[in-house]
Amino acid sequence: MKTFVYIDHFKGEAQPASWEALGLAKTFGEATALVFGSGVDEMVKAAFGYGADEVLLADDSALLDYRAETYASTLSALASSLSPDLILFPTTTRTREFAAMAAVDLNSNVITDATAVEVSGDTILVTRPIYEAKLFEKVTASGKPQLITLRGRAFPKPEQQEGKTGTITKVDAKTDALTSVEGYSVAEVGVSLNDAGIIVSGGRGVSNNPSLQPPAGLDDKQAEIWKAQQGFKLVGELASVLGGAVGASRAAVDAGYIPYSNQVGQTGKVVAPDLYIAAGISGAIQHLAGIRSAKMVVAINKDADAPIFKVARYGVVGDLFVIVPALTEAFKKKLGK
Ligand SMILES: Cc1cc2nc3c(=O)[nH]c(=O)nc-3n(C[C@H](O)[C@H](O)[C@H](O)COP(=O)(O)OP(=O)(O)OC[C@H]3O[C@@H](n4cnc5c(N)ncnc54)[C@H](O)[C@@H]3O)c2cc1C
């Protein structure tokens, strides 16, 4: 099976789930990594380290910032001339977009968010979650190329081998595009939710600390947001001690407490951490849709009847403004931080 793996990155920082995709590709035979960007030598090295046999490198200043048109045209030109059987991607907002565009050019299709991929002869069997991950469907695909995006943390990440090299083949970038990138309003910094092994999330409850006195001059809405930001500081401190990422419910995002990029759930990010700590989150079905693959859920909520406790392995009924800082202190001591 001739397998290409697209190494997704944000400003030259590879998405770790790309290495999981390379690991899967290696189980089917040789793996060719696709690296698109400008000045991305470190990513090429890493691709070999994580198992790529060959790297197809499109290094061009026009590919410095991600744009769907340039990335999709570069990919479809490559796939048309080299005819891979399978093109794997980590599932990210970018890959969902440009894999679909390339699939149209290639008269093929994209299967998104796979949690298992089996190959038997020319047939590929993909398992993917549907109906908010309440069911898993099996999709059979034939014809080539098949474009499949893989759910983050659903496949093991291979061990990185120091000093491993392979063949680098330079390929042309397709540079005509109708759009240009002026900048990014949201900085993707810190641990990304998609790759996080530990996530600490806050909900509407993070604004509910009656003992906090907001600064003078704020109206009611501004005071609520200020209080919530103090709550999210505590959530962030716990996440930071644990080396994890900060998540949020939609209620917290809609109320302006925290940006949308932190939202977990049906209309936010679907995550699969080893540990998910939910503080001041009730556990609405749309939130739970985003955390079904979490290995362990811990809930902190004042209301013993909150639905989040039904999915939590451990639950603490209490005030998050007491419990979260106490946990941070306890983990600091335990981890020697
Ligand atoms: C189409 C659609 C899509 C949606 N998509 C999403 C999505 O992607 N993600 C998502 O999260 N939601 C989503 N929602 C919204 C969802 O239905 C809920 O409204 C939302 O998840 C509630 O957020 P919450 O738990 O933070 O708030 P609430 O339901 O208001 O819960 C707040 C919780 O905090 C607790 N609390 C309050 N104060 C404290 C305190 N001091 N200490 C401890 N606990 C405290 C309360 O007991 C309560 O349980 C969607 C809704 C729809 C209709």
PDB file of C-alpha atoms and ligand atoms in Angstrom, residues 202-210 248-254 257 260 263-269 276 279-290 300-308 316-323, ligand 1:
ATOM      1  CA  GLY A 202     -14.076  25.386  33.507  1.00  0.00           C
ATOM      2  CA  GLY A 203     -17.744  26.138  32.975  1.00  0.00           C
ATOM      3  CA  ARG A 204     -20.225  28.805  33.942  1.00  0.00           C
ATOM      4  CA  GLY A 205     -19.467  27.972  37.580  1.00  0.00           C
ATOM      5  CA  VAL A 206     -16.057  29.695  37.354  1.00  0.00           C
ATOM      6  CA  SER A 207     -17.814  33.077  37.609  1.00  0.00           C
ATOM      7  CA  ASN A 208     -19.663  32.081  40.773  1.00  0.00           C
ATOM      8  CA  ASN A 209     -17.462  33.297  43.591  1.00  0.00           C
ATOM      9  CA  PRO A 210     -19.601  35.730  45.613  1.00  0.00           C
ATOM     10  CA  ALA A 248     -14.165  25.299  28.691  1.00  0.00           C
ATOM     11  CA  SER A 249     -17.871  24.720  28.271  1.00  0.00           C
ATOM     12  CA  ARG A 250     -19.828  26.594  25.652  1.00  0.00           C
ATOM     13  CA  ALA A 251     -21.658  28.552  28.355  1.00  0.00           C
ATOM     14  CA  ALA A 252     -18.278  29.941  29.473  1.00  0.00           C
ATOM     15  CA  VAL A 253     -17.310  30.764  25.886  1.00  0.00           C
ATOM     16  CA  ASP A 254     -20.676  32.325  25.002  1.00  0.00           C
ATOM     17  CA  TYR A 257     -15.078  34.309  29.777  1.00  0.00           C
ATOM     18  CA  TYR A 260     -13.873  29.751  21.480  1.00  0.00           C
ATOM     19  CA  GLN A 263     -14.393  25.116  23.853  1.00  0.00           C
ATOM     20  CA  VAL A 264     -14.902  21.390  24.302  1.00  0.00           C
ATOM     21  CA  GLY A 265     -17.997  19.612  23.045  1.00  0.00           C
ATOM     22  CA  GLN A 266     -20.287  19.045  20.115  1.00  0.00           C
ATOM     23  CA  THR A 267     -19.630  22.467  18.611  1.00  0.00           C
ATOM     24  CA  GLY A 268     -16.127  22.781  20.042  1.00  0.00           C
ATOM     25  CA  LYS A 269     -13.200  20.379  20.197  1.00  0.00           C
ATOM     26  CA  TYR A 276     -10.300  15.350  32.141  1.00  0.00           C
ATOM     27  CA  ALA A 279     -14.837  22.317  37.260  1.00  0.00           C
ATOM     28  CA  GLY A 280     -18.182  24.128  37.460  1.00  0.00           C
ATOM     29  CA  ILE A 281     -19.541  22.285  34.421  1.00  0.00           C
ATOM     30  CA  SER A 282     -22.997  20.713  34.667  1.00  0.00           C
ATOM     31  CA  GLY A 283     -22.398  17.979  32.072  1.00  0.00           C
ATOM     32  CA  ALA A 284     -24.910  18.810  29.326  1.00  0.00           C
ATOM     33  CA  ILE A 285     -25.102  16.199  26.594  1.00  0.00           C
ATOM     34  CA  GLN A 286     -23.408  18.546  24.096  1.00  0.00           C
ATOM     35  CA  HIS A 287     -20.429  18.949  26.439  1.00  0.00           C
ATOM     36  CA  LEU A 288     -20.207  15.207  27.079  1.00  0.00           C
ATOM     37  CA  ALA A 289     -20.096  14.650  23.295  1.00  0.00           C
ATOM     38  CA  GLY A 290     -16.617  16.161  23.344  1.00  0.00           C
ATOM     39  CA  ILE A 300     -15.912  19.266  40.754  1.00  0.00           C
ATOM     40  CA  ASN A 301     -19.368  20.731  41.222  1.00  0.00           C
ATOM     41  CA  LYS A 302     -21.432  22.247  44.016  1.00  0.00           C
ATOM     42  CA  ASP A 303     -24.532  20.360  42.921  1.00  0.00           C
ATOM     43  CA  ALA A 304     -24.455  16.665  43.836  1.00  0.00           C
ATOM     44  CA  ASP A 305     -27.161  16.009  41.209  1.00  0.00           C
ATOM     45  CA  ALA A 306     -25.213  17.559  38.298  1.00  0.00           C
ATOM     46  CA  PRO A 307     -25.225  15.115  35.317  1.00  0.00           C
ATOM     47  CA  ILE A 308     -21.424  15.355  34.999  1.00  0.00           C
ATOM     48  CA  VAL A 316     -15.952  16.181  44.442  1.00  0.00           C
ATOM     49  CA  VAL A 317     -19.138  17.913  45.594  1.00  0.00           C
ATOM     50  CA  GLY A 318     -17.979  21.346  46.659  1.00  0.00           C
ATOM     51  CA  ASP A 319     -16.972  24.863  45.746  1.00  0.00           C
ATOM     52  CA  LEU A 320     -14.433  24.904  42.909  1.00  0.00           C
ATOM     53  CA  PHE A 321     -12.844  28.037  44.386  1.00  0.00           C
ATOM     54  CA  VAL A 322     -11.812  25.898  47.382  1.00  0.00           C
ATOM     55  CA  ILE A 323     -11.174  22.566  45.646  1.00  0.00           C
TER      56      ILE A 323
HETATM   57  C1  LIG B   1     -26.617  22.800  19.300  1.00  0.00           C
HETATM   58  C2  LIG B   1     -25.912  22.967  20.618  1.00  0.00           C
HETATM   59  C3  LIG B   1     -24.548  22.760  20.650  1.00  0.00           C
HETATM   60  C4  LIG B   1     -23.851  22.904  21.870  1.00  0.00           C
HETATM   61  N1  LIG B   1     -22.507  22.669  21.901  1.00  0.00           N
HETATM   62  C5  LIG B   1     -21.874  22.710  23.092  1.00  0.00           C
HETATM   63  C6  LIG B   1     -20.483  22.413  23.187  1.00  0.00           C
HETATM   64  O1  LIG B   1     -19.796  22.177  22.188  1.00  0.00           O
HETATM   65  N2  LIG B   1     -19.906  22.434  24.414  1.00  0.00           N
HETATM   66  C7  LIG B   1     -20.598  22.718  25.557  1.00  0.00           C
HETATM   67  O2  LIG B   1     -20.003  22.729  26.650  1.00  0.00           O
HETATM   68  N3  LIG B   1     -21.919  23.009  25.500  1.00  0.00           N
HETATM   69  C8  LIG B   1     -22.560  23.041  24.297  1.00  0.00           C
HETATM   70  N4  LIG B   1     -23.856  23.390  24.251  1.00  0.00           N
HETATM   71  C9  LIG B   1     -24.485  23.997  25.437  1.00  0.00           C
HETATM   72  C10 LIG B   1     -24.931  22.991  26.487  1.00  0.00           C
HETATM   73  O3  LIG B   1     -26.248  22.582  26.218  1.00  0.00           O
HETATM   74  C11 LIG B   1     -24.901  23.644  27.898  1.00  0.00           C
HETATM   75  O4  LIG B   1     -25.704  24.801  27.885  1.00  0.00           O
HETATM   76  C12 LIG B   1     -23.520  24.026  28.370  1.00  0.00           C
HETATM   77  O5  LIG B   1     -22.625  22.925  28.223  1.00  0.00           O
HETATM   78  C13 LIG B   1     -23.581  24.412  29.852  1.00  0.00           C
HETATM   79  O6  LIG B   1     -22.330  24.860  30.257  1.00  0.00           O
HETATM   80  P1  LIG B   1     -21.938  24.791  31.808  1.00  0.00           P
HETATM   81  O7  LIG B   1     -21.999  23.381  32.265  1.00  0.00           O
HETATM   82  O8  LIG B   1     -20.689  25.540  31.978  1.00  0.00           O
HETATM   83  O9  LIG B   1     -23.075  25.698  32.470  1.00  0.00           O
HETATM   84  P2  LIG B   1     -24.279  25.290  33.421  1.00  0.00           P
HETATM   85  O10 LIG B   1     -25.109  24.227  32.818  1.00  0.00           O
HETATM   86  O11 LIG B   1     -24.918  26.568  33.820  1.00  0.00           O
HETATM   87  O12 LIG B   1     -23.555  24.632  34.671  1.00  0.00           O
HETATM   88  C14 LIG B   1     -22.748  25.331  35.588  1.00  0.00           C
HETATM   89  C15 LIG B   1     -22.412  24.361  36.698  1.00  0.00           C
HETATM   90  O13 LIG B   1     -21.523  24.979  37.611  1.00  0.00           O
HETATM   91  C16 LIG B   1     -21.845  24.549  38.925  1.00  0.00           C
HETATM   92  N5  LIG B   1     -21.312  25.558  39.833  1.00  0.00           N
HETATM   93  C17 LIG B   1     -21.723  26.846  39.993  1.00  0.00           C
HETATM   94  N6  LIG B   1     -20.929  27.474  40.868  1.00  0.00           N
HETATM   95  C18 LIG B   1     -20.002  26.585  41.276  1.00  0.00           C
HETATM   96  C19 LIG B   1     -18.924  26.644  42.188  1.00  0.00           C
HETATM   97  N7  LIG B   1     -18.598  27.777  42.819  1.00  0.00           N
HETATM   98  N8  LIG B   1     -18.203  25.521  42.399  1.00  0.00           N
HETATM   99  C20 LIG B   1     -18.508  24.359  41.769  1.00  0.00           C
HETATM  100  N9  LIG B   1     -19.515  24.257  40.882  1.00  0.00           N
HETATM  101  C21 LIG B   1     -20.262  25.356  40.646  1.00  0.00           C
HETATM  102  C22 LIG B   1     -23.363  24.445  38.920  1.00  0.00           C
HETATM  103  O14 LIG B   1     -23.795  23.565  39.937  1.00  0.00           O
HETATM  104  C23 LIG B   1     -23.629  23.920  37.514  1.00  0.00           C
HETATM  105  O15 LIG B   1     -23.702  22.499  37.512  1.00  0.00           O
HETATM  106  C24 LIG B   1     -24.566  23.254  23.045  1.00  0.00           C
HETATM  107  C25 LIG B   1     -25.955  23.468  22.981  1.00  0.00           C
HETATM  108  C26 LIG B   1     -26.610  23.317  21.793  1.00  0.00           C
HETATM  109  C27 LIG B   1     -28.097  23.517  21.760  1.00  0.00           C
END
